[in-house]
Coordinates of N, CA and C in Angstrom, one line a residue:
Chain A
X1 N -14.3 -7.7 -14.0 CA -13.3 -7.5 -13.0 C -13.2 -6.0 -12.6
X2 N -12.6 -6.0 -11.6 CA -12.3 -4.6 -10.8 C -11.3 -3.8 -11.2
X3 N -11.7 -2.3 -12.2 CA -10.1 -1.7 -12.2 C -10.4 -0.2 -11.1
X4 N -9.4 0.2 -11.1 CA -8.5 1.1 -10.9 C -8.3 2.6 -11.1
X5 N -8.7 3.8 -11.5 CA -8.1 4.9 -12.2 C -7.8 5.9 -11.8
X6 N -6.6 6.4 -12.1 CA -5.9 7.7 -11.3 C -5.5 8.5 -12.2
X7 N -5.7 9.7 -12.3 CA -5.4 10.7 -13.2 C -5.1 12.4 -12.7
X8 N -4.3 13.0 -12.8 CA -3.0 13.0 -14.0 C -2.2 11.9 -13.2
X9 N -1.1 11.3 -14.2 CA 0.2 10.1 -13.9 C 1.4 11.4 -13.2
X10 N 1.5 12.2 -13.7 CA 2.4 13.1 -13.9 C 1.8 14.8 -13.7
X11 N 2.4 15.1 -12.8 CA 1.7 16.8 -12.2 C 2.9 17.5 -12.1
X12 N 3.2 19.1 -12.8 CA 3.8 19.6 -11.9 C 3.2 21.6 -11.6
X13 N 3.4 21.5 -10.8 CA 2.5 22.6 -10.0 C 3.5 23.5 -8.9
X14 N 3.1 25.2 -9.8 CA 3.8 26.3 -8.9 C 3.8 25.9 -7.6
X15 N 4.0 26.3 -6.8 CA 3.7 27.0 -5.2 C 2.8 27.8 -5.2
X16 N 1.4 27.8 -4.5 CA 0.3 28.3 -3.7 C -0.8 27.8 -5.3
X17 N -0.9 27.2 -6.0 CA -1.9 26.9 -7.0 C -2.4 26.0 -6.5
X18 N -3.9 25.0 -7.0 CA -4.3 24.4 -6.4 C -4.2 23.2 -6.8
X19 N -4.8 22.0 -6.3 CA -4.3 20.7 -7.0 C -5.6 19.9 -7.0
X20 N -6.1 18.9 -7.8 CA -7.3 18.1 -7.9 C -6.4 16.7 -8.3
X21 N -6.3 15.5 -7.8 CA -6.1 14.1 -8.0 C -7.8 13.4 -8.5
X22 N -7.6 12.5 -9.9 CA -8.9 12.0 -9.4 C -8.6 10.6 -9.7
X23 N -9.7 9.7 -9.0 CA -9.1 8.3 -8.9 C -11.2 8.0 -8.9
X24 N -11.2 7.2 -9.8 CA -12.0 6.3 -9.8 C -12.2 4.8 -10.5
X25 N -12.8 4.0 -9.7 CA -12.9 2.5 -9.7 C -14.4 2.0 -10.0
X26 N -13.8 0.9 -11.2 CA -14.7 0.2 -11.7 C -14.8 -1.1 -11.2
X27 N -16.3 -1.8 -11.7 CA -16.5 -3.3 -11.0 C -17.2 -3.5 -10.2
X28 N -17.0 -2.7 -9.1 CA -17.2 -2.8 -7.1 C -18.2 -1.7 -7.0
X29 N -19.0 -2.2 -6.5 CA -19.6 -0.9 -5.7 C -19.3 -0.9 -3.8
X30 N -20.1 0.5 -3.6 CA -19.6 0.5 -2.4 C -18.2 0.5 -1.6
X31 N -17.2 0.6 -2.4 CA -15.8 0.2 -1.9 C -15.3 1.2 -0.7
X32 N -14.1 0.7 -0.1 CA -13.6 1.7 0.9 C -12.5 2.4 0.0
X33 N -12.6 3.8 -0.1 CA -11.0 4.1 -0.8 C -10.3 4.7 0.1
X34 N -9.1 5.0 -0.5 CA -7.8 5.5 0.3 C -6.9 6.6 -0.7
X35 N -6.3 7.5 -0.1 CA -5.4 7.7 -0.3 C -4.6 7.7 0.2
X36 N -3.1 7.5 -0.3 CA -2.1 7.5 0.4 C -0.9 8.1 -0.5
X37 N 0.5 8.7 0.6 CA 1.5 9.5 -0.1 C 2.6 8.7 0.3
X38 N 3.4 9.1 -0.7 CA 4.7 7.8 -0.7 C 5.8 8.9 -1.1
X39 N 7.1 9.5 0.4 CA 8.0 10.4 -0.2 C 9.3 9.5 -0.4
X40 N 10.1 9.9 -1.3 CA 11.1 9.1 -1.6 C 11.4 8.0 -1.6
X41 N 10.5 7.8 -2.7 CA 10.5 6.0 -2.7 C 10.0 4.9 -1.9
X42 N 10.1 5.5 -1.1 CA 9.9 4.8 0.3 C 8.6 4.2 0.9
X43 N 8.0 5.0 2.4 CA 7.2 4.8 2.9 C 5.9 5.4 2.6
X44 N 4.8 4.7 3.1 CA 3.4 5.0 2.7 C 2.7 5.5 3.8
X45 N 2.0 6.8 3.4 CA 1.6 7.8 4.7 C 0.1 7.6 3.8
X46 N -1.0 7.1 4.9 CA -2.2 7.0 4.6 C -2.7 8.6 5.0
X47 N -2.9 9.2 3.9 CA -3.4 10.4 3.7 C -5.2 10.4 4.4
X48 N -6.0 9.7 3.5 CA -7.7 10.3 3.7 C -8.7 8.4 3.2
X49 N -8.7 8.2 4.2 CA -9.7 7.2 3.9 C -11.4 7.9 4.0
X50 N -12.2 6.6 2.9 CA -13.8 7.0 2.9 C -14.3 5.3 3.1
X51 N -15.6 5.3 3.5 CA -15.8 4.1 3.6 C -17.5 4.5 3.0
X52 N -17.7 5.5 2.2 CA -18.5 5.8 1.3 C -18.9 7.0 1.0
X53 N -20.1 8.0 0.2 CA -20.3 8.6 -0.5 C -20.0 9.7 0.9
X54 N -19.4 10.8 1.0 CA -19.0 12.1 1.6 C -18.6 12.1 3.0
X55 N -18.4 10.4 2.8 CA -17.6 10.3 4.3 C -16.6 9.9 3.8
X56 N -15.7 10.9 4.6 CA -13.8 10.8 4.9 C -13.6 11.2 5.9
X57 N -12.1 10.3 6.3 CA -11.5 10.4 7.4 C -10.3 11.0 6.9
X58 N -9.6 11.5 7.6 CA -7.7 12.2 7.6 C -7.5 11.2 8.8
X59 N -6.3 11.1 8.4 CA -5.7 10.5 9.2 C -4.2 11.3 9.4
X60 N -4.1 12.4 8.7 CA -2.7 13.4 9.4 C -3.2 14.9 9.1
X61 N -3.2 16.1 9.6 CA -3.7 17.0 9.4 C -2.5 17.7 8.0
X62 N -3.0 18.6 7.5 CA -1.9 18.9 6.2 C -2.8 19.8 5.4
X63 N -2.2 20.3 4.5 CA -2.6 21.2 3.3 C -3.7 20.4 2.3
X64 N -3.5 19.3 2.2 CA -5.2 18.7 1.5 C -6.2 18.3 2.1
X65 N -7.1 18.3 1.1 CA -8.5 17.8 1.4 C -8.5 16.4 0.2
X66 N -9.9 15.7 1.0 CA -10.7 14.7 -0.4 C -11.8 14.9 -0.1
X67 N -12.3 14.7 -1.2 CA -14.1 14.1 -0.9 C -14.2 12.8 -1.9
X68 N -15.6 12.5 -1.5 CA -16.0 11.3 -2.5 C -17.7 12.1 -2.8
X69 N -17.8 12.0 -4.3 CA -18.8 13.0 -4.7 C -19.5 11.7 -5.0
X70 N -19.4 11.1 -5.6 CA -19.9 9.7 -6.0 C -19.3 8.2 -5.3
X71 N -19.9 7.1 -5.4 CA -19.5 6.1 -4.5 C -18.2 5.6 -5.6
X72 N -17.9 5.4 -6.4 CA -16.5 5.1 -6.8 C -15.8 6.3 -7.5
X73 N -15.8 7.6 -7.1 CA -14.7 8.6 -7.1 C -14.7 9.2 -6.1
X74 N -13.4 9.2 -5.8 CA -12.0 9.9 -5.1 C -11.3 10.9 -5.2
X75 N -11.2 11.8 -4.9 CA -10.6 13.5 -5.3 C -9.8 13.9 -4.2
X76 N -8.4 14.6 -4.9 CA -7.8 14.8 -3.3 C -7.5 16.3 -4.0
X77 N -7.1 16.6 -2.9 CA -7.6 18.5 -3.5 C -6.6 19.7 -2.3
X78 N -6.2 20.5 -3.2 CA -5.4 21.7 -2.5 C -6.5 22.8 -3.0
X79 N -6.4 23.7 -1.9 CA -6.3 25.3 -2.2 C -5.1 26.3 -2.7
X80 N -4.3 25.6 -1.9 CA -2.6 26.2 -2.5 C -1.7 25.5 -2.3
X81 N -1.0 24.8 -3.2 CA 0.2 23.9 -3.0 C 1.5 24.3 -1.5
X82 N 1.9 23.8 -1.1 CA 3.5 24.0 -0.5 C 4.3 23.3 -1.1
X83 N 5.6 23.3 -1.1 CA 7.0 22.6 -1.6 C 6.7 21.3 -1.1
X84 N 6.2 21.5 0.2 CA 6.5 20.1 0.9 C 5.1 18.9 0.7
X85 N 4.4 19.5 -0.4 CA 3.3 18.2 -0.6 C 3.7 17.6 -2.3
X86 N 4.8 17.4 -2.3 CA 5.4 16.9 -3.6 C 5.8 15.8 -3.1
X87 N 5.3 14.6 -4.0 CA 5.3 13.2 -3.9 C 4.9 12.3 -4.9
X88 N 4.6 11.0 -4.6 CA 3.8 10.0 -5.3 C 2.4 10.0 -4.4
X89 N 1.6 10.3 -5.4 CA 0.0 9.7 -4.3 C -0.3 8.6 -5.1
X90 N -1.3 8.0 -4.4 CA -1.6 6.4 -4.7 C -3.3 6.7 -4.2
X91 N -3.9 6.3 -4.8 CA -5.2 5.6 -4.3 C -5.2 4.3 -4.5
X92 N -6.4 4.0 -3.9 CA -6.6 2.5 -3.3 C -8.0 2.3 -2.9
X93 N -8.7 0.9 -3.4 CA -9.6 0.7 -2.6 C -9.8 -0.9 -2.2
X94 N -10.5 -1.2 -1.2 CA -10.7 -2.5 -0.8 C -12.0 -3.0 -0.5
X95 N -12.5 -3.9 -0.4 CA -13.7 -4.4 0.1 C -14.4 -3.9 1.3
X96 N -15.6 -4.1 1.6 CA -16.0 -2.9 2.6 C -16.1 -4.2 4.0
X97 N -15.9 -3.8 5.2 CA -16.5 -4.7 6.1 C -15.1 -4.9 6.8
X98 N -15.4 -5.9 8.4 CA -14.1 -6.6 8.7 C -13.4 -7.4 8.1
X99 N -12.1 -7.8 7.9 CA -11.6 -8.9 7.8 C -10.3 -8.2 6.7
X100 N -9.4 -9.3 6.4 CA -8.1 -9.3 5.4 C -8.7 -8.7 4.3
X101 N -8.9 -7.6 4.4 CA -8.9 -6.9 3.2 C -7.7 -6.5 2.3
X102 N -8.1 -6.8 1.2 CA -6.5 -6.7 -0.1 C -6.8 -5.2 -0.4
X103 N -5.7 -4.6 -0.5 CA -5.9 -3.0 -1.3 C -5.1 -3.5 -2.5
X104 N -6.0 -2.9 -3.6 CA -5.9 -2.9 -4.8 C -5.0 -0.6 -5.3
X105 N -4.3 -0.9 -5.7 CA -3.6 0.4 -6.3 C -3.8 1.0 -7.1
X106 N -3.7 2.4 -7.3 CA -3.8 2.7 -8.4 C -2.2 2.9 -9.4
X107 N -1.9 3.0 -9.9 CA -0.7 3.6 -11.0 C -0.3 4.6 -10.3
X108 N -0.6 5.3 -9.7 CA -0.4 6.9 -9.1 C 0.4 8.0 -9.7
X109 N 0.2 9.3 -8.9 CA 0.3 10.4 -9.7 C 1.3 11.3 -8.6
X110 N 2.6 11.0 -10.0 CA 3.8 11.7 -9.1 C 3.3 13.8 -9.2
X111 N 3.3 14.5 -8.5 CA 3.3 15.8 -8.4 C 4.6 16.1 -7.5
X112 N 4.9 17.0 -8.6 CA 6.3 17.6 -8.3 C 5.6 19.7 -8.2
X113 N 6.1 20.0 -6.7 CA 5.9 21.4 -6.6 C 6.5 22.1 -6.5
X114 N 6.9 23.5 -7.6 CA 8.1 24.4 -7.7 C 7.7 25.4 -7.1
Chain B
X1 N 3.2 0.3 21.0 CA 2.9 0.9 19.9 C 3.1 -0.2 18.7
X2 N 1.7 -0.3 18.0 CA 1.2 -0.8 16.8 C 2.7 -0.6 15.6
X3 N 3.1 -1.9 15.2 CA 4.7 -1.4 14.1 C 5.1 -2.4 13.4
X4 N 5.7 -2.0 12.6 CA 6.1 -3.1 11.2 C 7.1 -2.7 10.8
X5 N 8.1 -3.4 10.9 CA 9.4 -3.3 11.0 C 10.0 -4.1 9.7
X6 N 10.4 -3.5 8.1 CA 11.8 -4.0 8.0 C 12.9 -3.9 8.0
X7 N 14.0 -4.9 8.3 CA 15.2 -4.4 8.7 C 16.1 -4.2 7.9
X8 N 16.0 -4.4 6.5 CA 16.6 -4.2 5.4 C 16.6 -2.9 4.6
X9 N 17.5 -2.0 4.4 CA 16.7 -1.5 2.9 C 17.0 -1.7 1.8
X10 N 18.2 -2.1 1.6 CA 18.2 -3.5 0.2 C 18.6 -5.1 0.6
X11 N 18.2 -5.3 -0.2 CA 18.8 -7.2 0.1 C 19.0 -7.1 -1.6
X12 N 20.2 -7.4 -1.8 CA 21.2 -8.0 -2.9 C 21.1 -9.4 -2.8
X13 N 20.9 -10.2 -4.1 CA 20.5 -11.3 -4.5 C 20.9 -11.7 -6.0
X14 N 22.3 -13.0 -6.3 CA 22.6 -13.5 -7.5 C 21.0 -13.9 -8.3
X15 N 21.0 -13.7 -9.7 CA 19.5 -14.4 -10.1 C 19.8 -16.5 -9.7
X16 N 18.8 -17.0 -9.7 CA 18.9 -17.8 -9.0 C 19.3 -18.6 -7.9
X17 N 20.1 -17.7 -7.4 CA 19.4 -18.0 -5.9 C 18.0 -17.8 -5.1
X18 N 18.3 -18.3 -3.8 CA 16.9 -18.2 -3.2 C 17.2 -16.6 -2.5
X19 N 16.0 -16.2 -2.2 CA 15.8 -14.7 -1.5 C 14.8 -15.0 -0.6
X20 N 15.4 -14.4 0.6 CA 14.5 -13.5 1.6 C 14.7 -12.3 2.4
X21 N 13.1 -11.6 2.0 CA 13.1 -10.3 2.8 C 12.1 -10.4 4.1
X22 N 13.1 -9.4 5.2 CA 12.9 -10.0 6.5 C 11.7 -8.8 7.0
X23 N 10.5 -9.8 7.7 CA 9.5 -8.4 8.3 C 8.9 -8.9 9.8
X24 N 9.0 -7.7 11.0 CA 8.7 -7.9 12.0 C 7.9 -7.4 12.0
X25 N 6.9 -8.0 12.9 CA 5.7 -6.6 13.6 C 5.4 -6.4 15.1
X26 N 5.1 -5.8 15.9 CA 4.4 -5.9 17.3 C 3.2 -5.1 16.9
X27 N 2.1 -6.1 17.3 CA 1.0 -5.7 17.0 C 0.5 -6.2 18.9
X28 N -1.0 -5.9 19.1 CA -2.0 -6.7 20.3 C -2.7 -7.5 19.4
X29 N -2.9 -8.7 19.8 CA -4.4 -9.7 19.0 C -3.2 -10.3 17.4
X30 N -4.2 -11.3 17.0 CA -4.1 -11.6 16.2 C -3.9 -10.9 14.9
X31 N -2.5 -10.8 14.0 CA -2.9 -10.2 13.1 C -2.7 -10.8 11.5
X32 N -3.6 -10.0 10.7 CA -3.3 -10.2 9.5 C -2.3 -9.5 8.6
X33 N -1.8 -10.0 8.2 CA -0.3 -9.9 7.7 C 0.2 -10.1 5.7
X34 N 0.3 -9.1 5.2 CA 0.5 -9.1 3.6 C 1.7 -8.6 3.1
X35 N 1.9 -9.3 2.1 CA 3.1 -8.7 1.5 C 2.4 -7.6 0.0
X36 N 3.2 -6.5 -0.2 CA 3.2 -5.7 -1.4 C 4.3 -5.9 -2.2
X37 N 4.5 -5.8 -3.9 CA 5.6 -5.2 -4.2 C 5.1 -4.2 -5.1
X38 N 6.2 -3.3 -5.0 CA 5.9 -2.1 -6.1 C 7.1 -1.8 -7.0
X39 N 6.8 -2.0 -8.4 CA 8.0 -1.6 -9.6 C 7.9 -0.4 -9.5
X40 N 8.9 0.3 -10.0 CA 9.2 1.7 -10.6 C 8.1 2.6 -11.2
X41 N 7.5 3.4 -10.4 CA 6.8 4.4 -10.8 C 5.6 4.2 -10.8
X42 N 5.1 2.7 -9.9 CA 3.6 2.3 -10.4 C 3.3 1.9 -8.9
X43 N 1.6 1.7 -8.9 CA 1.4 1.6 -7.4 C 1.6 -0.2 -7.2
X44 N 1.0 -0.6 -5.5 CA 1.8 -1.5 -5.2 C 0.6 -2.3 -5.8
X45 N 1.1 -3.5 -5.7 CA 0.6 -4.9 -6.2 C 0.4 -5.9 -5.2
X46 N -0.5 -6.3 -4.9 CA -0.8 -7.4 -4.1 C 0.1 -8.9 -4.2
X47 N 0.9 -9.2 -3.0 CA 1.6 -10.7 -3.7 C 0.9 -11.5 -2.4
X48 N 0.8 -11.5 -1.3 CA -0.1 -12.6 -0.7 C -1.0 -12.1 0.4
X49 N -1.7 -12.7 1.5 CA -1.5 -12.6 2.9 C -1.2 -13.9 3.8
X50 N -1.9 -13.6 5.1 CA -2.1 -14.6 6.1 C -3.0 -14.1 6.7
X51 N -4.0 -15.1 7.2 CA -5.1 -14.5 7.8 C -5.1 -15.9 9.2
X52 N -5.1 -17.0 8.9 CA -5.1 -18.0 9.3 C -4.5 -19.5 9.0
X53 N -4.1 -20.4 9.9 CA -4.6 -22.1 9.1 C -2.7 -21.9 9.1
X54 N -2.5 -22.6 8.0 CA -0.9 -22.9 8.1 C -0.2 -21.8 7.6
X55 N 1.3 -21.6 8.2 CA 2.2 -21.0 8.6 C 2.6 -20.5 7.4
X56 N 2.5 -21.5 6.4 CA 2.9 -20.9 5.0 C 2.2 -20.8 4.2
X57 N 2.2 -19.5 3.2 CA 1.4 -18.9 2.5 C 2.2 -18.5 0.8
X58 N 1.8 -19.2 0.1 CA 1.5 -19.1 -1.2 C 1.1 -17.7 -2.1
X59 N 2.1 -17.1 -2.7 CA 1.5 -16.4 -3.5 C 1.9 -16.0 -5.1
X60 N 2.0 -15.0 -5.3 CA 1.8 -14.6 -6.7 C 3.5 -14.5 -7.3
X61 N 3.9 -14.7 -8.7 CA 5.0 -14.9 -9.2 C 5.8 -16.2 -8.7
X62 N 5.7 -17.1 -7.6 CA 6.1 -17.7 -7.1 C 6.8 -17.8 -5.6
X63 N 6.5 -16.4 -5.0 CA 6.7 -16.0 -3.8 C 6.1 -16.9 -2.5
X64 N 6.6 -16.6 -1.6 CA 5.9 -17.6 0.1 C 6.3 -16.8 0.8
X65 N 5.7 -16.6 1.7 CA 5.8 -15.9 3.2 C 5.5 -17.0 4.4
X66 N 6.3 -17.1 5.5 CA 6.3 -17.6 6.1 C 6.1 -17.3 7.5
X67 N 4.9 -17.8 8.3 CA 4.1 -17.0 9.4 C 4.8 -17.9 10.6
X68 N 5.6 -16.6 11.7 CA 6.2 -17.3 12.9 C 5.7 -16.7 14.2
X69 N 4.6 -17.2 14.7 CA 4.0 -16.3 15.9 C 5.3 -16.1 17.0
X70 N 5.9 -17.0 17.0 CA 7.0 -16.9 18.4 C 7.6 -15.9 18.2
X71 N 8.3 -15.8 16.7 CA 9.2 -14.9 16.6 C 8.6 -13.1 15.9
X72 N 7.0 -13.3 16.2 CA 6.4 -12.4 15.4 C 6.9 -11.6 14.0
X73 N 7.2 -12.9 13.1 CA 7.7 -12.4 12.0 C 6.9 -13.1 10.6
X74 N 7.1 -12.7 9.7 CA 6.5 -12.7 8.5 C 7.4 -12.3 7.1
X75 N 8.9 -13.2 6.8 CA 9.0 -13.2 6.1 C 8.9 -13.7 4.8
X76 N 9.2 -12.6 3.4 CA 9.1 -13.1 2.4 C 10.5 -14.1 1.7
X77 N 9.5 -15.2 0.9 CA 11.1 -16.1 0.1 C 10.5 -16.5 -0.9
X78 N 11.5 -17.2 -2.0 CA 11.2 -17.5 -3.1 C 12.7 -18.3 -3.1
X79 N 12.7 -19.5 -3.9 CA 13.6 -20.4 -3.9 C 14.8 -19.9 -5.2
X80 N 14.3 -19.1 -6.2 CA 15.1 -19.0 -7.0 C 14.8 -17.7 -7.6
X81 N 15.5 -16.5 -7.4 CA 15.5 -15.4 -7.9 C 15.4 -15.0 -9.3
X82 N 14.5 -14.0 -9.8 CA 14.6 -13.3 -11.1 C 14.9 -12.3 -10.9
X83 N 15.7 -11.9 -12.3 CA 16.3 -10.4 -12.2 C 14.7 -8.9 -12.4
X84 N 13.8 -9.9 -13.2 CA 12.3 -9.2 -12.6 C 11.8 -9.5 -11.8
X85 N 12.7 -9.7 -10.6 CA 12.2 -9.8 -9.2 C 12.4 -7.9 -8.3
X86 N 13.2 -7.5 -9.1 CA 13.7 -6.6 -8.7 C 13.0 -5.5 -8.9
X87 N 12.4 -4.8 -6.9 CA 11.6 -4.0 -6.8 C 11.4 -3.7 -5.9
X88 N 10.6 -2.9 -4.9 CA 10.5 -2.4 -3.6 C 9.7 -3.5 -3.0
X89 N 9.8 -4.0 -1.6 CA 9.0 -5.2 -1.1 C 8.6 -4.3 0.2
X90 N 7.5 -4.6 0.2 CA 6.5 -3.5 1.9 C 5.6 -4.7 2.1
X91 N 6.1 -5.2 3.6 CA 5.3 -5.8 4.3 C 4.3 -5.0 5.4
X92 N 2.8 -5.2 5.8 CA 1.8 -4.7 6.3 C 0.9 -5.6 7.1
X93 N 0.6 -4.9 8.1 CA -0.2 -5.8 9.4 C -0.9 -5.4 9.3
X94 N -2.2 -6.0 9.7 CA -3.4 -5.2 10.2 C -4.1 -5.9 11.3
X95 N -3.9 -5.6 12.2 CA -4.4 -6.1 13.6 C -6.2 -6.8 13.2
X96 N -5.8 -7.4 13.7 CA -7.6 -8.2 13.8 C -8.5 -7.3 14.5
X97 N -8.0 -6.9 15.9 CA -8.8 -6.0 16.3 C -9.3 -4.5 16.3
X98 N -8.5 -4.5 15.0 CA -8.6 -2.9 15.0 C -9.3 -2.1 13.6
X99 N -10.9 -2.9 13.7 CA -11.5 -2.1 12.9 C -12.4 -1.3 13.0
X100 N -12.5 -0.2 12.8 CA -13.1 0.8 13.0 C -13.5 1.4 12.3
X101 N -14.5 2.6 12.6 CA -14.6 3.4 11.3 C -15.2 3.1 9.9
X102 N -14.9 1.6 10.2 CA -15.9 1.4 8.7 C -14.3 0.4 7.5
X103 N -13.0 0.5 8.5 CA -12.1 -0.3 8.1 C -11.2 -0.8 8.8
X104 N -10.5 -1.9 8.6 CA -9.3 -2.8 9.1 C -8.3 -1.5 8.8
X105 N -7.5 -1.0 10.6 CA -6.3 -0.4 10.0 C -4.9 -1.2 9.3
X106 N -4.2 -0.4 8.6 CA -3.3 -1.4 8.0 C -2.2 -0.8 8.3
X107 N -1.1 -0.9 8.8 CA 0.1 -0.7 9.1 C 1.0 -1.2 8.3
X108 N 2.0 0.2 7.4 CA 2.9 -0.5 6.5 C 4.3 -1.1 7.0
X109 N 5.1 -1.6 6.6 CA 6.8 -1.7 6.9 C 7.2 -0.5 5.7
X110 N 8.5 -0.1 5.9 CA 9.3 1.1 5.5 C 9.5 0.4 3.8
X111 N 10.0 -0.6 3.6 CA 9.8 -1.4 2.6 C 11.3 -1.3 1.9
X112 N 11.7 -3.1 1.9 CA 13.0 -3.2 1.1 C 12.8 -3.3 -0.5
X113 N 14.1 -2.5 -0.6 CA 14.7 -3.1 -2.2 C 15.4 -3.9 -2.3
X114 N 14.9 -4.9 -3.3 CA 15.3 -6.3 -3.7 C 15.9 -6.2 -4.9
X115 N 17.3 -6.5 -5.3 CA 18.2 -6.1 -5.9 C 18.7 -7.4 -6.8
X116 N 18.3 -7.7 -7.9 CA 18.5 -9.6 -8.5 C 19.3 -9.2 -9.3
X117 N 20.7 -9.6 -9.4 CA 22.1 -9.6 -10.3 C 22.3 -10.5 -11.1
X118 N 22.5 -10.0 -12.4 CA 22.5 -11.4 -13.5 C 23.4 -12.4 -12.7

């Protein structure tokens, strides 16, 4: 079966330091991942999709990066934090191709920036 | 503009009662249509979709979602509430025709909390 992995659960990080998320998934090869940021509980901003090895898309411009160095890891990455990239991130990945694709979650990793 | 609408942000619910949480979308084309829930501090969880075929959809814990093209809606129900029902519910579309890039975009709803009272 297919898991999941996101690490750290729990971040907290000065202002202007840098930041590394890493998420990798077992089971699947080839998957599409995602990240996404979730503020206040709430809504889900799709950060940086890949649909494989060092291809990523953004989908909102902002203070991170991802890459995918390998086909099931996912890294999301600062040079220097702001106040305002403190959240829940979530990765995700799904089956590759058209059609009702399910995203599967990770646990995610709340980062809090002082 | 592509959107997923819920209108709620909590729905309060006795345990055993029935519940539903309400989700609109305007999408172009046919779309595919899922529900998420997510507990406290963990990522979301898959509870069903719709992709095609009949209106009603079957899913996980004992959940149904109910597909109404006229009224472009897609809500979630359950005939009898648990108090571990209680969690954030995010419904998401993803247009049929809109994959690109190498994926189906997926468009979330803002997502209700569902609130089950002993």
């Amino acid at each position: 079966s297919q898991t999941i992995h996101q690490w750290p659960a729990t971040l907290v990080q000065p202002v202007g330091s840098p930041l590394s998320l890493e998420c990798t998934v077992e089971g699947t090869s080839n998957p599409n991942l995602y990240w996404y940021r979730q503020a206040a509980g709430r809504g889900l901003q799709l950060l940086f999709y890949s649909v494989g090895i060092g291809q990523i898309s953004s989908e909102v411009p902002q203070n991170l990066s991802a890459s995918r160095p390998q086909d099931r890891q996912f890294i999301l990455s600062s040079k220097k934090l702001l106040l305002s990239d403190s959240g829940f991130y979530l990765c995700a990945w799904s089956q590759t191709g058209e059609g009702a694709n399910v995203l599967t979650f990770g646990a995610g990793s709340r980062l809090t920036v002082l | 503009a592509q959107s997923v609408a819920q209108p709620e942000d909590q729905v309060n619910v006795a345990e055993g009662n029935p519940l539903t949480v309400k989700c609109t979308y305007s999408v172009s084309g046919n779309p595919y249509l899922f529900w998420y829930v997510q507990y406290p501090n963990r990522g979301l969880q898959f509870l069903l979709k719709y992709i095609t075929g009949d209106n009603l959809v079957k899913g996980s814990y004992g959940f149904e979602a109910e597909f109404n093209k006229s009224q472009t809606s897609f809500h979630l129900k359950k005939p009898s509430a648990l108090v571990s029902d209680s969690a954030l519910y995010f419904c998401a579309v993803s247009p049929e025709n809109m994959f690109s890039g190498g994926y189906n975009k997926l468009i979330f709803g803002a997502g209700t909390r569902l609130a089950v009272h002993p």
